[in-house]
XYZ file of N, CA, C and O in Angstrom:
260
model
N -17.349 -0.099 -4.932
C -16.298 0.708 -4.342
C -16.240 2.028 -5.096
O -16.246 2.058 -6.313
N -16.177 3.097 -4.366
C -16.151 4.425 -4.957
C -14.878 5.147 -4.503
O -14.491 5.060 -3.338
N -14.231 5.840 -5.422
C -13.058 6.646 -5.083
C -13.513 8.048 -4.735
O -14.286 8.662 -5.471
N -13.052 8.562 -3.585
C -13.424 9.899 -3.128
C -12.312 10.889 -3.416
O -11.141 10.529 -3.511
N -12.661 12.147 -3.514
C -11.714 13.240 -3.748
C -11.126 13.673 -2.406
O -11.840 14.207 -1.554
N -9.837 13.438 -2.232
C -9.177 13.764 -0.973
C -9.185 15.244 -0.648
O -9.343 15.623 0.515
N -9.009 16.100 -1.641
C -9.030 17.545 -1.394
C -10.396 17.985 -0.902
O -10.505 18.765 0.044
N -11.448 17.470 -1.521
C -12.806 17.817 -1.108
C -13.090 17.288 0.295
O -13.704 17.975 1.118
N -12.634 16.086 0.582
C -12.833 15.502 1.902
C -12.116 16.313 2.972
O -12.660 16.556 4.051
N -10.918 16.764 2.673
C -10.154 17.589 3.614
C -10.862 18.914 3.868
O -10.960 19.370 5.006
N -11.378 19.537 2.820
C -12.106 20.796 2.991
C -13.395 20.587 3.771
O -13.758 21.403 4.622
N -14.081 19.498 3.488
C -15.367 19.212 4.135
C -15.202 18.881 5.619
O -15.920 19.404 6.459
N -14.242 18.015 5.927
C -14.062 17.538 7.304
C -13.149 18.427 8.134
O -13.277 18.487 9.344
N -12.189 19.065 7.482
C -11.216 19.892 8.195
C -10.049 19.062 8.701
O -10.171 17.864 8.976
N -8.907 19.681 8.795
C -7.675 19.012 9.208
C -7.781 18.432 10.619
O -7.297 17.335 10.890
N -8.437 19.146 11.534
C -8.536 18.673 12.916
C -9.298 17.359 13.035
O -9.034 16.569 13.936
N -10.221 17.116 12.131
C -10.955 15.848 12.130
C -9.979 14.680 11.968
O -10.083 13.678 12.669
N -9.037 14.821 11.073
C -8.073 13.751 10.807
C -6.991 13.688 11.875
O -6.516 12.615 12.225
N -6.607 14.825 12.425
C -5.588 14.849 13.480
C -6.083 14.145 14.740
O -5.293 13.660 15.535
N -7.392 14.072 14.921
C -7.958 13.415 16.102
C -7.842 11.895 16.023
O -7.937 11.214 17.039
N -7.618 11.357 14.847
C -7.494 9.908 14.683
C -6.124 9.415 15.102
O -5.120 10.100 14.920
N -6.070 8.232 15.668
C -4.795 7.716 16.172
C -3.767 7.512 15.064
O -2.573 7.685 15.279
N -4.204 7.177 13.853
C -3.253 6.936 12.764
C -2.613 8.227 12.266
O -1.479 8.220 11.803
N -3.321 9.335 12.358
C -2.817 10.606 11.840
C -2.353 11.566 12.933
O -1.705 12.568 12.644
N -2.677 11.298 14.173
C -2.427 12.233 15.266
C -0.988 12.693 15.411
O -0.734 13.834 15.775
N -0.031 11.833 15.133
C 1.381 12.175 15.306
C 1.998 12.781 14.051
O 3.149 13.191 14.068
N 1.229 12.855 12.975
C 1.763 13.376 11.713
C 1.634 14.893 11.641
O 0.736 15.488 12.238
N 2.504 15.511 10.866
C 2.411 16.951 10.648
C 1.212 17.261 9.757
O 0.687 16.384 9.054
N 0.776 18.511 9.787
C -0.329 18.940 8.928
C -0.007 18.657 7.463
O -0.858 18.186 6.706
N 1.235 18.945 7.063
C 1.637 18.715 5.673
C 1.584 17.237 5.299
O 1.189 16.885 4.189
N 1.976 16.371 6.225
C 1.943 14.933 5.956
C 0.505 14.443 5.777
O 0.213 13.649 4.885
N -0.402 14.934 6.597
C -1.815 14.559 6.480
C -2.373 15.045 5.157
O -3.051 14.295 4.442
N -2.073 16.293 4.811
C -2.537 16.834 3.526
C -2.002 15.996 2.360
O -2.716 15.702 1.415
N -0.730 15.621 2.426
C -0.115 14.814 1.376
C -0.840 13.479 1.230
O -1.185 13.071 0.126
N -1.074 12.797 2.328
C -1.739 11.492 2.271
C -3.150 11.598 1.711
O -3.575 10.770 0.908
N -3.874 12.635 2.117
C -5.258 12.771 1.657
C -5.347 13.222 0.205
O -6.285 12.858 -0.496
N -4.403 14.003 -0.248
C -4.483 14.512 -1.623
C -3.742 13.639 -2.629
O -4.051 13.667 -3.814
N -2.782 12.846 -2.163
C -2.008 12.014 -3.081
C -2.347 10.533 -2.984
O -1.984 9.747 -3.845
N -3.007 10.136 -1.894
C -3.390 8.741 -1.721
C -4.750 8.477 -2.357
O -5.404 9.378 -2.871
N -5.149 7.223 -2.350
C -6.478 6.838 -2.841
C -7.410 6.696 -1.652
O -7.099 5.985 -0.704
N -8.540 7.369 -1.701
C -9.531 7.282 -0.643
C -10.738 6.548 -1.211
O -11.314 6.968 -2.221
N -11.086 5.461 -0.571
C -12.145 4.598 -1.074
C -13.316 4.568 -0.101
O -13.121 4.555 1.114
N -14.515 4.542 -0.639
C -15.725 4.328 0.150
C -16.297 2.983 -0.280
O -16.548 2.769 -1.462
N -16.457 2.096 0.674
C -16.969 0.764 0.375
C -18.423 0.664 0.816
O -18.807 1.207 1.848
N -19.190 -0.043 0.022
C -20.569 -0.304 0.371
C -20.679 -1.563 1.208
O -19.685 -2.257 1.471
N -21.886 -1.868 1.644
C -22.128 -3.090 2.403
C -21.660 -4.304 1.605
O -21.878 -4.382 0.400
N -21.002 -5.195 2.284
C -20.526 -6.461 1.719
C -19.417 -6.307 0.674
O -19.099 -7.248 -0.034
N -18.825 -5.136 0.561
C -17.661 -4.966 -0.319
C -16.400 -5.221 0.500
O -16.318 -4.841 1.662
N -15.420 -5.857 -0.115
C -14.165 -6.172 0.553
C -13.090 -5.173 0.165
O -12.946 -4.833 -1.009
N -12.329 -4.733 1.157
C -11.172 -3.883 0.897
C -10.039 -4.728 0.331
O -9.335 -4.319 -0.576
N -9.857 -5.901 0.895
C -8.891 -6.874 0.392
C -9.394 -8.255 0.801
O -10.274 -8.378 1.641
N -8.825 -9.264 0.195
C -9.259 -10.634 0.458
C -8.088 -11.461 0.995
O -6.929 -11.169 0.684
N -8.387 -12.476 1.790
C -7.311 -13.352 2.286
C -6.488 -13.914 1.125
O -7.020 -14.276 0.082
N -5.181 -13.922 1.316
C -4.274 -14.448 0.311
C -3.822 -13.424 -0.717
O -2.918 -13.684 -1.513
N -4.427 -12.239 -0.697
C -4.028 -11.185 -1.628
C -2.653 -10.650 -1.210
O -2.378 -10.531 -0.021
N -1.763 -10.330 -2.172
C -0.438 -9.809 -1.812
C -0.537 -8.532 -0.974
O -1.397 -7.686 -1.223
N 0.330 -8.409 0.015
C 0.363 -7.230 0.876
C 1.298 -6.176 0.320
O 2.429 -6.062 0.758
N 0.832 -5.420 -0.656
C 1.700 -4.417 -1.284
C 1.249 -2.987 -1.017
O 1.696 -2.049 -1.670
N 0.373 -2.799 -0.056
C -0.066 -1.459 0.322
C -0.581 -1.506 1.756
O -0.646 -2.561 2.371
N -0.919 -0.341 2.297
C -1.498 -0.311 3.627
C -2.762 0.539 3.575
O -2.968 1.337 2.684
N -3.611 0.326 4.569
C -4.898 0.999 4.616
C -5.097 1.635 5.975
O -4.683 1.086 6.991
N -5.757 2.778 5.987
C -6.191 3.419 7.223
C -7.709 3.518 7.115
O -8.240 4.102 6.173
N -8.399 2.925 8.067
C -9.865 2.945 8.076
C -10.316 4.188 8.837
O -9.993 4.355 10.014
N -11.042 5.071 8.140
C -11.485 6.316 8.752
C -12.799 6.143 9.526
O -13.010 6.780 10.530
N -13.666 5.319 9.021
C -14.941 5.052 9.716
C -15.282 3.602 9.559
O -15.125 3.040 8.506
């Protein structure tokens, strides 16, 4: 699992890329920027788990790809 830089991802992809997604489409530009720059963005490799059954549900995830 690799942690990505949200600011770099936002600059690379552009705000409109994220606004096109159903999870971000209704959010303001500032809200999207906040989530990408203040949240944790993870890249998972093949066969890596984001979470496992039975793990406590103390966060939420948005799958970008």
